[in-house]
PDB file of C-alpha atoms in Angstrom:
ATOM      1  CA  UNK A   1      -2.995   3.085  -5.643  1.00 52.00           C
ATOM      2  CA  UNK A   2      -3.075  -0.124  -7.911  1.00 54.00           C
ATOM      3  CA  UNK A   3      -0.197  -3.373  -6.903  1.00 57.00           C
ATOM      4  CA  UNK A   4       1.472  -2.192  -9.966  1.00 58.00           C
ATOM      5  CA  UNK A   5       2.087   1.731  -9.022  1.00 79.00           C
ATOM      6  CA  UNK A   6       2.998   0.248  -5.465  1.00 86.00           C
ATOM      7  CA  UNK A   7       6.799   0.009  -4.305  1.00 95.00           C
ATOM      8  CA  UNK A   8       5.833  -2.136  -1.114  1.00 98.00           C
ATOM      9  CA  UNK A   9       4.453  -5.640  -1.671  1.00 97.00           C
ATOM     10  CA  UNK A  10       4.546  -8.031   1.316  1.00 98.00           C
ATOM     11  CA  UNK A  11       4.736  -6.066   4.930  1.00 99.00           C
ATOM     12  CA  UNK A  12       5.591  -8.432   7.923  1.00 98.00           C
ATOM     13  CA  UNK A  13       6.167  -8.265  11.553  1.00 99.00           C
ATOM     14  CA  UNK A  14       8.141 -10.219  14.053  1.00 98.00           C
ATOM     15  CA  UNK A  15       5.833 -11.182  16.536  1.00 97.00           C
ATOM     16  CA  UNK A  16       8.562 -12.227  18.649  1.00 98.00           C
ATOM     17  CA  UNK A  17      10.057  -8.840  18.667  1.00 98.00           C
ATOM     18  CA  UNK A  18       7.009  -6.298  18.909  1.00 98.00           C
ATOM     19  CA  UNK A  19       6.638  -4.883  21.975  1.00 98.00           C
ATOM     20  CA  UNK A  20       2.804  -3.899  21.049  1.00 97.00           C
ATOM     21  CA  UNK A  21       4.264   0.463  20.807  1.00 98.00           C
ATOM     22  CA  UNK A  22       0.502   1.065  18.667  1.00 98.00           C
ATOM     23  CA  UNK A  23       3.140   3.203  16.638  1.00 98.00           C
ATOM     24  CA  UNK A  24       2.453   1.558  13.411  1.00 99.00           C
ATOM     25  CA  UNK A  25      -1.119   1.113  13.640  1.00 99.00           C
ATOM     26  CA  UNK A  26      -1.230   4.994  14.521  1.00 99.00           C
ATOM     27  CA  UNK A  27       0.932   6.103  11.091  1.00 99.00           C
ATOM     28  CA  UNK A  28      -0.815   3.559   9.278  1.00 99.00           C
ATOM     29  CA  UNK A  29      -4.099   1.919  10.626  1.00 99.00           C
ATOM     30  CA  UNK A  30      -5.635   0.496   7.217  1.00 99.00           C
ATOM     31  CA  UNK A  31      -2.081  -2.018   7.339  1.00 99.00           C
ATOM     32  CA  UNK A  32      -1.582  -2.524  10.953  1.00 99.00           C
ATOM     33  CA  UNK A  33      -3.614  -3.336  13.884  1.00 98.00           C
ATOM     34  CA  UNK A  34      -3.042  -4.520  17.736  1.00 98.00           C
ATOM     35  CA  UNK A  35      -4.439  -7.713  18.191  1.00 98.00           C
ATOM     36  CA  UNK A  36      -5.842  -9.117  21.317  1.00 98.00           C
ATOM     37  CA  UNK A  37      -2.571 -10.033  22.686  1.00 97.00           C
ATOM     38  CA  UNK A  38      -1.600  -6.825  22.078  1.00 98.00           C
ATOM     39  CA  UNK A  39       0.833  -7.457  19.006  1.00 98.00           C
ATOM     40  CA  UNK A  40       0.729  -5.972  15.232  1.00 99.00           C
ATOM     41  CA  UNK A  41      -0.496  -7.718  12.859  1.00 98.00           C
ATOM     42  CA  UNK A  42      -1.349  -6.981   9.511  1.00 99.00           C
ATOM     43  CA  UNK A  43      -4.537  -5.907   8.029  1.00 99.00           C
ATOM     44  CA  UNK A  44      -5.720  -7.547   4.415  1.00 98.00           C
ATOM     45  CA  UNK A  45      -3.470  -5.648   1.407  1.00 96.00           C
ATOM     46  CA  UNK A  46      -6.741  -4.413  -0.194  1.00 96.00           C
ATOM     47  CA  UNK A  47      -6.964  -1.873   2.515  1.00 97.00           C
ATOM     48  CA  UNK A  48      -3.761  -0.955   2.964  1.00 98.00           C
ATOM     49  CA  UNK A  49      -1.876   2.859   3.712  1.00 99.00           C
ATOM     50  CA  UNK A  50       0.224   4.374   0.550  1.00 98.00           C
ATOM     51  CA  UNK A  51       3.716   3.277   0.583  1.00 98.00           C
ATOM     52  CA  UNK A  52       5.123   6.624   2.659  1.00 98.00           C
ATOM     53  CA  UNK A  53       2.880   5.827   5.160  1.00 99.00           C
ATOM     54  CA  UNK A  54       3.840   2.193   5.540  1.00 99.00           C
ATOM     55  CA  UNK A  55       7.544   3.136   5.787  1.00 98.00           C
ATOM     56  CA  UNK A  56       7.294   6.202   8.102  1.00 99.00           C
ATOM     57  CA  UNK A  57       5.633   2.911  10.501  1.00 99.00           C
ATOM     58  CA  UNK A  58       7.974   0.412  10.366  1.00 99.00           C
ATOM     59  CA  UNK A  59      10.711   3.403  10.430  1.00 98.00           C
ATOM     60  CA  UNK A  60       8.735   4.243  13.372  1.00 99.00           C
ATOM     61  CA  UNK A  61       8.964   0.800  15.372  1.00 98.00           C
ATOM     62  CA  UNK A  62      11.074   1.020  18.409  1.00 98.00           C
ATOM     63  CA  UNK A  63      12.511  -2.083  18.045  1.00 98.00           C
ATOM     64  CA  UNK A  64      12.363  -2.724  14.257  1.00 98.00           C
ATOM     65  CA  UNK A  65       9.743  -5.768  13.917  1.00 98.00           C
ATOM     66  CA  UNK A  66       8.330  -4.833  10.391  1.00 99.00           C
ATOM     67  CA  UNK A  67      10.151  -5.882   7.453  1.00 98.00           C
ATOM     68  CA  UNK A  68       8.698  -4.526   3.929  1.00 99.00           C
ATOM     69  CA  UNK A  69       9.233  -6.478   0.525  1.00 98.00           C
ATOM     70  CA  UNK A  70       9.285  -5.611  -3.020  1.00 97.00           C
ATOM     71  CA  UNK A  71       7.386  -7.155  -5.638  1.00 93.00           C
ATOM     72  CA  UNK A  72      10.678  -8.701  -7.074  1.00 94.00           C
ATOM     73  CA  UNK A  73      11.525 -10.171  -3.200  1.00 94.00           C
ATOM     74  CA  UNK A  74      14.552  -7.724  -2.463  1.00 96.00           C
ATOM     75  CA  UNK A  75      14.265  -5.699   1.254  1.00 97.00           C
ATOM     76  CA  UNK A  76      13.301  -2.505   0.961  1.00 97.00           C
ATOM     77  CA  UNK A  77      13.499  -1.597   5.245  1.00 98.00           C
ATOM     78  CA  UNK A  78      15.376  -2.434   7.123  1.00 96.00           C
ATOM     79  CA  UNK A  79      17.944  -1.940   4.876  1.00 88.00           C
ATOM     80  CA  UNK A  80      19.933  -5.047   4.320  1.00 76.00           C
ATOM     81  CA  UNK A  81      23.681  -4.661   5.308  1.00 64.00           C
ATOM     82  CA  UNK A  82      25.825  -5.195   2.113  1.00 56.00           C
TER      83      UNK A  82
END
């Protein structure tokens, strides 16, 4: 999938807030992985899981520490309150 078919442009997680669940590296391990002290971080873009994949993770975090980006900067999860 090439940047410009992609919905999903910057991923990030709150390493303050992940409690190290391994949920997002185990619905999409080519854009997350547990570090040594057991947090997700994530991997390089060039690697990373389709979109659907991506979301169903940070959908998927118990406590809501990934945040995914669009290309033009708005929030597409969580969803921002309006």
């Amino acid at each position: 999938m090439s940047d410009q078919e992609r919905l999903i442009d910057h991923v990030e997680v709150d390493r303050s807030a992940c409690i190290g669940a391994v949920v997002c590296e185990a619905l999409a391990p080519g854009t997350f992985e547990i570090d040594d002290e057991n947090i997700a971080v994530v991997r390089p873009k060039e690697g990373w899981d389709d979109d659907e994949a991506i979301l169903d993770a940070a959908k998927a975090c118990p406590v809501l520490a990934i945040k995914l980006m669009a290309q033009d900067g708005s929030q597409i999860f969580p969803e921002e309150d309006k």
